[in-house]
Amino acid sequence: MYNNWEDLEKSIVGCKKCRLCDNRNNIVFGEGNKQAKLMFVGEGPGADEDRLGQPFVGKAGQLMNKAFAGLDIDRSKVYITNIVKCRPPSNRVPQDDEAVACLDYLRNQVILVRPKIIVLLGSTALKNILGKDYSITKQRGKWMEHKGIMYMPTWHPAALLRDETKKIEFWNDLKEVKIKYDQLEEN
Ligand code: URA
């Protein structure tokens, strides 16, 4: 583990820990406020993210931006990253060994950011961070506490694009997050 961003960011340059390095154009490390109280973790970069090197800048990102605007959350004040930092081919779900290979980067990001709240966007984030036995269908919308961090699992924004009925649940979950986030900002 690195105790500063410079060393951590240097350590990922040219990463070849897993096969996802073969087809990537850019490593999508993460972005935002490095002292954010609120962090979002998605699954892995898509085509737009791979092209630009930034998380959530494609269709799913546009949905996130709408939610941020609706909830008055300033995107530049939160930290956004993914379970895997390189795009899985055809946007498939990252395989277990790929996620495992990449997870130390995320652990280190969490240690350095020290968020109070982490929003887990979808099943891949939930299972890789809190445990394989959890199901996003059962856990979404329920706060979970682990080692002093509050976790809110919710739908991945891409799931909303496939199934409109999930939008209201996503919105309600993020509203809960916003309430807790505002309480933190007051203190
Ligand atoms: N989907 C994700 O999980 N992460 C991104 O950065 C973009 C889309």
Coordinates of N, CA and C in Angstrom, one line a residue, residues 21-170:
C21 N -5.3 -5.7 -19.7 CA -4.3 -4.7 -20.2 C -4.1 -4.9 -21.7
D22 N -4.5 -6.1 -22.3 CA -4.2 -6.4 -23.7 C -4.9 -5.4 -24.6
N23 N -6.1 -5.1 -24.3 CA -6.9 -4.3 -25.3 C -7.2 -2.9 -24.8
R24 N -6.7 -2.5 -23.7 CA -7.1 -1.1 -23.2 C -6.4 0.0 -24.0
N25 N -7.0 1.1 -24.1 CA -6.4 2.3 -24.6 C -5.9 3.2 -23.5
N26 N -6.7 3.3 -22.4 CA -6.3 4.0 -21.2 C -6.7 3.3 -20.0
I27 N -5.9 3.4 -19.0 CA -6.3 3.0 -17.6 C -7.2 4.1 -17.1
V28 N -8.3 3.6 -16.5 CA -9.3 4.6 -15.9 C -9.1 4.5 -14.4
F29 N -8.3 5.3 -13.9 CA -7.9 5.1 -12.5 C -9.0 5.6 -11.5
G30 N -9.6 6.7 -11.9 CA -10.6 7.3 -11.0 C -10.4 8.8 -11.0
E31 N -11.4 9.5 -10.5 CA -11.3 11.0 -10.5 C -12.2 11.6 -9.5
G32 N -11.9 12.8 -9.1 CA -12.7 13.6 -8.2 C -11.9 14.1 -7.0
N33 N -12.6 14.4 -6.0 CA -12.0 15.0 -4.8 C -11.3 13.9 -4.0
K34 N -10.0 14.1 -3.8 CA -9.2 13.0 -3.1 C -9.4 13.0 -1.6
Q35 N -10.2 14.0 -1.1 CA -10.6 14.0 0.3 C -12.2 13.9 0.4
A36 N -12.8 13.2 -0.6 CA -14.2 13.2 -0.6 C -14.8 12.4 0.6
K37 N -15.9 12.9 1.1 CA -16.6 12.1 2.1 C -17.5 11.0 1.4
L38 N -17.7 11.2 0.1 CA -18.6 10.3 -0.6 C -17.9 9.8 -1.9
M39 N -18.0 8.5 -2.0 CA -17.2 7.8 -3.1 C -18.2 6.9 -3.8
F40 N -18.1 6.8 -5.1 CA -18.9 5.9 -6.0 C -18.0 4.9 -6.6
V41 N -18.4 3.6 -6.6 CA -17.6 2.6 -7.2 C -18.5 1.8 -8.2
G42 N -18.1 1.9 -9.5 CA -18.8 1.2 -10.5 C -18.1 -0.2 -10.8
E43 N -18.4 -0.7 -12.0 CA -17.9 -2.0 -12.4 C -16.5 -1.9 -13.1
G44 N -16.5 -1.3 -14.2 CA -15.3 -1.1 -15.0 C -15.6 -0.2 -16.2
P45 N -14.5 0.4 -16.8 CA -14.7 1.3 -17.9 C -15.4 0.7 -19.1
G46 N -16.2 1.5 -19.7 CA -16.8 1.2 -21.0 C -16.0 1.8 -22.1
A47 N -16.5 1.8 -23.3 CA -15.7 2.3 -24.5 C -15.4 3.8 -24.3
D48 N -16.3 4.6 -23.9 CA -16.0 6.0 -23.8 C -15.0 6.3 -22.7
E49 N -15.1 5.6 -21.6 CA -14.2 5.8 -20.5 C -12.8 5.3 -20.9
D50 N -12.7 4.2 -21.7 CA -11.4 3.7 -22.1 C -10.8 4.7 -23.1
R51 N -11.6 5.3 -23.9 CA -11.1 6.3 -24.9 C -10.6 7.6 -24.2
L52 N -11.3 8.0 -23.1 CA -11.0 9.3 -22.5 C -10.1 9.1 -21.2
G53 N -10.1 7.9 -20.7 CA -9.4 7.7 -19.4 C -10.0 8.3 -18.2
Q54 N -11.3 8.5 -18.3 CA -12.1 9.0 -17.1 C -13.3 8.1 -16.9
P55 N -13.7 8.0 -15.6 CA -14.8 7.1 -15.3 C -16.2 7.8 -15.5
F56 N -17.1 7.0 -15.9 CA -18.5 7.4 -16.1 C -18.7 8.7 -16.9
V57 N -18.2 8.6 -18.1 CA -18.3 9.7 -19.1 C -19.2 9.3 -20.3
G58 N -19.6 8.1 -20.3 CA -20.5 7.6 -21.4 C -22.0 7.7 -21.0
K59 N -22.8 6.8 -21.6 CA -24.2 6.9 -21.3 C -24.6 6.7 -19.8
A60 N -23.9 5.8 -19.2 CA -24.2 5.5 -17.8 C -23.7 6.8 -17.0
G61 N -22.7 7.4 -17.4 CA -22.2 8.6 -16.7 C -23.2 9.7 -16.9
Q62 N -23.8 9.8 -18.1 CA -24.8 10.9 -18.3 C -25.9 10.7 -17.3
L63 N -26.3 9.5 -17.1 CA -27.4 9.2 -16.1 C -26.9 9.6 -14.7
M64 N -25.7 9.3 -14.4 CA -25.2 9.7 -13.1 C -25.2 11.2 -12.9
N65 N -24.8 11.9 -14.0 CA -24.7 13.3 -13.9 C -26.1 13.9 -13.7
K66 N -27.1 13.3 -14.3 CA -28.5 13.8 -14.1 C -28.9 13.6 -12.7
A67 N -28.5 12.4 -12.1 CA -28.9 12.2 -10.7 C -28.1 13.2 -9.8
F68 N -26.9 13.4 -10.1 CA -26.1 14.4 -9.3 C -26.8 15.8 -9.4
A69 N -27.2 16.2 -10.6 CA -27.8 17.5 -10.7 C -29.1 17.5 -9.9
G70 N -29.9 16.5 -10.1 CA -31.2 16.4 -9.4 C -31.1 16.4 -7.9
L71 N -30.0 15.9 -7.4 CA -29.9 15.8 -6.0 C -28.9 16.9 -5.4
D72 N -28.5 17.8 -6.3 CA -27.6 18.8 -5.9 C -26.3 18.3 -5.3
I73 N -25.8 17.3 -6.0 CA -24.5 16.8 -5.6 C -23.5 17.3 -6.6
D74 N -22.4 17.9 -6.1 CA -21.4 18.5 -7.0 C -20.4 17.3 -7.4
R75 N -20.4 16.9 -8.6 CA -19.6 15.8 -9.1 C -18.1 16.0 -8.7
S76 N -17.6 17.2 -8.7 CA -16.2 17.5 -8.5 C -15.9 17.3 -7.0
K77 N -16.9 17.2 -6.1 CA -16.7 17.0 -4.7 C -16.7 15.6 -4.2
V78 N -17.1 14.7 -5.1 CA -17.1 13.2 -4.8 C -15.9 12.6 -5.5
Y79 N -15.7 11.3 -5.1 CA -14.6 10.6 -5.8 C -15.3 9.4 -6.6
I80 N -14.9 9.2 -7.8 CA -15.6 8.1 -8.6 C -14.5 7.2 -9.2
T81 N -14.8 5.9 -9.0 CA -13.8 4.9 -9.6 C -14.6 3.6 -9.9
N82 N -13.8 2.6 -10.2 CA -14.4 1.3 -10.6 C -13.7 0.2 -10.0
I83 N -14.3 -1.0 -10.0 CA -13.6 -2.2 -9.5 C -12.4 -2.5 -10.4
V84 N -12.6 -2.6 -11.7 CA -11.4 -2.8 -12.5 C -11.2 -1.5 -13.3
K85 N -9.9 -1.2 -13.5 CA -9.5 0.0 -14.1 C -9.3 0.0 -15.6
C86 N -9.4 -1.2 -16.2 CA -9.3 -1.3 -17.6 C -10.6 -1.9 -18.2
R87 N -10.9 -1.6 -19.4 CA -12.2 -2.0 -20.0 C -12.2 -3.5 -20.3
P88 N -13.2 -4.2 -19.8 CA -13.4 -5.6 -20.2 C -13.9 -5.6 -21.6
P89 N -13.4 -6.6 -22.4 CA -13.8 -6.6 -23.8 C -15.3 -6.7 -23.9
S90 N -15.9 -6.0 -24.9 CA -17.4 -6.0 -25.1 C -18.2 -5.7 -23.9
N91 N -17.5 -5.0 -22.9 CA -18.2 -4.6 -21.7 C -18.7 -5.8 -20.9
R92 N -18.0 -6.9 -21.0 CA -18.5 -8.1 -20.2 C -18.1 -7.8 -18.7
V93 N -18.8 -8.6 -17.8 CA -18.5 -8.4 -16.4 C -17.1 -8.8 -16.1
P94 N -16.3 -8.1 -15.3 CA -15.0 -8.5 -15.0 C -14.9 -9.9 -14.4
Q95 N -14.0 -10.7 -14.8 CA -13.8 -12.1 -14.2 C -13.2 -11.9 -12.8
D96 N -13.5 -13.0 -12.0 CA -13.0 -12.9 -10.6 C -11.5 -12.6 -10.5
D97 N -10.7 -13.3 -11.3 CA -9.3 -13.1 -11.2 C -8.8 -11.6 -11.6
E98 N -9.6 -11.1 -12.6 CA -9.3 -9.7 -13.0 C -9.6 -8.7 -11.9
A99 N -10.8 -8.9 -11.2 CA -11.2 -8.1 -10.1 C -10.2 -8.2 -9.0
V100 N -9.8 -9.4 -8.7 CA -8.8 -9.7 -7.5 C -7.5 -9.0 -7.8
A101 N -7.1 -9.1 -9.1 CA -5.8 -8.5 -9.5 C -5.8 -7.0 -9.3
C102 N -7.0 -6.4 -9.5 CA -7.1 -4.9 -9.5 C -7.5 -4.3 -8.1
L103 N -8.0 -5.2 -7.2 CA -8.6 -4.6 -6.0 C -7.7 -3.9 -5.1
D104 N -6.4 -4.2 -5.1 CA -5.5 -3.5 -4.2 C -5.4 -2.0 -4.6
Y105 N -5.6 -1.7 -5.9 CA -5.7 -0.2 -6.2 C -6.8 0.4 -5.6
L106 N -8.0 -0.2 -5.6 CA -9.2 0.4 -5.0 C -9.0 0.5 -3.5
R107 N -8.5 -0.6 -2.9 CA -8.3 -0.6 -1.4 C -7.4 0.6 -1.1
N108 N -6.4 0.8 -1.8 CA -5.5 1.9 -1.6 C -6.2 3.3 -1.8
Q109 N -7.0 3.4 -2.8 CA -7.8 4.6 -3.1 C -8.7 4.9 -1.9
V110 N -9.3 3.9 -1.3 CA -10.2 4.1 -0.2 C -9.4 4.5 1.0
I111 N -8.2 3.9 1.2 CA -7.4 4.3 2.4 C -7.0 5.8 2.3
L112 N -6.7 6.2 1.0 CA -6.2 7.6 0.9 C -7.3 8.6 0.9
V113 N -8.5 8.3 0.3 CA -9.6 9.2 0.3 C -10.3 9.3 1.6
R114 N -10.4 8.2 2.3 CA -11.0 8.0 3.6 C -12.5 8.5 3.5
P115 N -13.3 8.0 2.6 CA -14.7 8.4 2.5 C -15.5 7.9 3.7
K116 N -16.6 8.6 4.0 CA -17.5 8.1 5.0 C -18.6 7.2 4.4
I117 N -18.9 7.5 3.2 CA -20.0 6.8 2.5 C -19.4 6.3 1.1
I118 N -19.7 5.0 0.8 CA -19.4 4.5 -0.5 C -20.6 3.9 -1.1
V119 N -21.0 4.4 -2.3 CA -22.1 3.9 -3.1 C -21.6 2.8 -4.0
L120 N -22.2 1.7 -3.9 CA -21.8 0.5 -4.7 C -22.7 0.4 -5.8
L121 N -22.2 0.7 -7.0 CA -23.1 0.7 -8.2 C -23.1 -0.6 -8.9
G122 N -24.1 -1.4 -8.5 CA -24.3 -2.7 -9.1 C -23.6 -3.9 -8.4
S123 N -23.9 -5.0 -9.0 CA -23.6 -6.3 -8.3 C -22.0 -6.5 -8.3
T124 N -21.3 -6.1 -9.3 CA -19.9 -6.3 -9.3 C -19.2 -5.6 -8.2
A125 N -19.6 -4.3 -8.0 CA -19.1 -3.5 -6.9 C -19.5 -4.1 -5.5
L126 N -20.7 -4.5 -5.4 CA -21.2 -5.1 -4.1 C -20.4 -6.4 -3.8
K127 N -20.4 -7.3 -4.7 CA -19.8 -8.6 -4.4 C -18.3 -8.5 -4.2
N128 N -17.6 -7.6 -4.9 CA -16.1 -7.6 -4.8 C -15.7 -6.8 -3.5
I129 N -16.6 -5.9 -3.1 CA -16.2 -5.1 -1.9 C -16.7 -5.7 -0.6
L130 N -18.0 -6.2 -0.6 CA -18.6 -6.6 0.6 C -18.7 -8.1 0.7
G131 N -18.7 -8.8 -0.4 CA -18.7 -10.3 -0.3 C -19.6 -10.9 -1.4
K132 N -19.1 -12.1 -1.8 CA -19.7 -12.8 -3.0 C -21.1 -13.2 -2.7
D133 N -21.5 -13.4 -1.4 CA -22.8 -14.0 -1.1 C -23.9 -12.9 -1.2
Y134 N -23.5 -11.7 -1.3 CA -24.6 -10.6 -1.3 C -25.2 -10.5 -2.7
S135 N -26.4 -10.2 -2.7 CA -27.1 -10.1 -4.0 C -27.6 -8.6 -4.1
I136 N -27.4 -8.0 -5.2 CA -27.8 -6.6 -5.4 C -29.3 -6.4 -5.3
T137 N -30.0 -7.4 -5.8 CA -31.5 -7.4 -5.7 C -32.0 -7.3 -4.3
K138 N -31.3 -8.1 -3.4 CA -31.7 -8.1 -2.0 C -31.2 -7.0 -1.2
Q139 N -30.0 -6.5 -1.5 CA -29.3 -5.5 -0.7 C -29.5 -4.1 -1.1
R140 N -29.9 -3.9 -2.3 CA -30.0 -2.5 -2.8 C -30.9 -1.7 -1.9
G141 N -30.5 -0.5 -1.6 CA -31.3 0.4 -0.8 C -31.1 0.2 0.7
K142 N -30.3 -0.7 1.1 CA -30.1 -1.0 2.5 C -28.7 -0.5 2.9
W143 N -28.6 0.3 3.9 CA -27.2 0.7 4.4 C -26.5 -0.5 5.0
M144 N -25.2 -0.6 4.7 CA -24.4 -1.6 5.3 C -23.2 -0.9 5.9
E145 N -22.8 -1.3 7.1 CA -21.6 -0.7 7.7 C -20.5 -1.7 7.7
H146 N -19.3 -1.2 7.3 CA -18.1 -2.1 7.4 C -16.9 -1.3 7.7
K147 N -16.2 -1.6 8.8 CA -15.0 -0.9 9.2 C -15.1 0.6 9.1
G148 N -16.2 1.1 9.7 CA -16.4 2.5 9.8 C -16.8 3.3 8.6
I149 N -17.1 2.5 7.5 CA -17.6 3.2 6.3 C -19.1 2.7 6.1
M150 N -19.9 3.6 5.7 CA -21.3 3.3 5.4 C -21.4 3.0 3.9
Y151 N -22.0 1.9 3.6 CA -22.1 1.5 2.1 C -23.6 1.5 1.7
M152 N -23.8 2.0 0.6 CA -25.2 2.0 0.0 C -25.1 1.2 -1.3
P153 N -25.6 0.0 -1.4 CA -25.6 -0.7 -2.7 C -26.8 -0.2 -3.5
T154 N -26.7 0.0 -4.7 CA -27.8 0.3 -5.6 C -27.6 -0.2 -7.0
W155 N -28.5 0.0 -7.8 CA -28.4 -0.5 -9.2 C -27.2 0.2 -9.9
H156 N -26.6 -0.5 -10.8 CA -25.7 0.1 -11.7 C -26.5 1.0 -12.7
P157 N -26.0 2.2 -13.0 CA -26.8 3.1 -13.9 C -27.1 2.4 -15.3
A158 N -26.2 1.5 -15.7 CA -26.5 0.9 -17.0 C -27.7 0.0 -16.9
A159 N -28.0 -0.5 -15.7 CA -29.2 -1.4 -15.5 C -30.5 -0.5 -15.7
L160 N -30.4 0.8 -15.4 CA -31.5 1.6 -15.6 C -31.9 1.9 -17.1
L161 N -30.8 1.8 -17.8 CA -31.0 2.0 -19.3 C -31.7 0.8 -19.9
R162 N -31.5 -0.4 -19.2 CA -32.2 -1.6 -19.7 C -33.6 -1.8 -19.1
D163 N -33.8 -1.2 -17.9 CA -35.1 -1.4 -17.2 C -35.4 -0.2 -16.5
E164 N -36.4 0.6 -17.1 CA -36.8 1.9 -16.6 C -37.3 1.8 -15.2
T165 N -37.9 0.7 -14.8 CA -38.6 0.6 -13.5 C -37.6 0.7 -12.4
K166 N -36.3 0.5 -12.7 CA -35.3 0.6 -11.6 C -34.9 2.0 -11.3
K167 N -35.3 2.9 -12.2 CA -34.9 4.3 -12.0 C -35.4 4.9 -10.7
I168 N -36.6 4.6 -10.3 CA -37.2 5.2 -9.1 C -36.4 4.7 -7.9
E169 N -36.1 3.4 -7.9 CA -35.3 2.8 -6.8 C -33.9 3.4 -6.7
F170 N -33.3 3.6 -7.8 CA -32.0 4.2 -7.9 C -32.0 5.6 -7.3

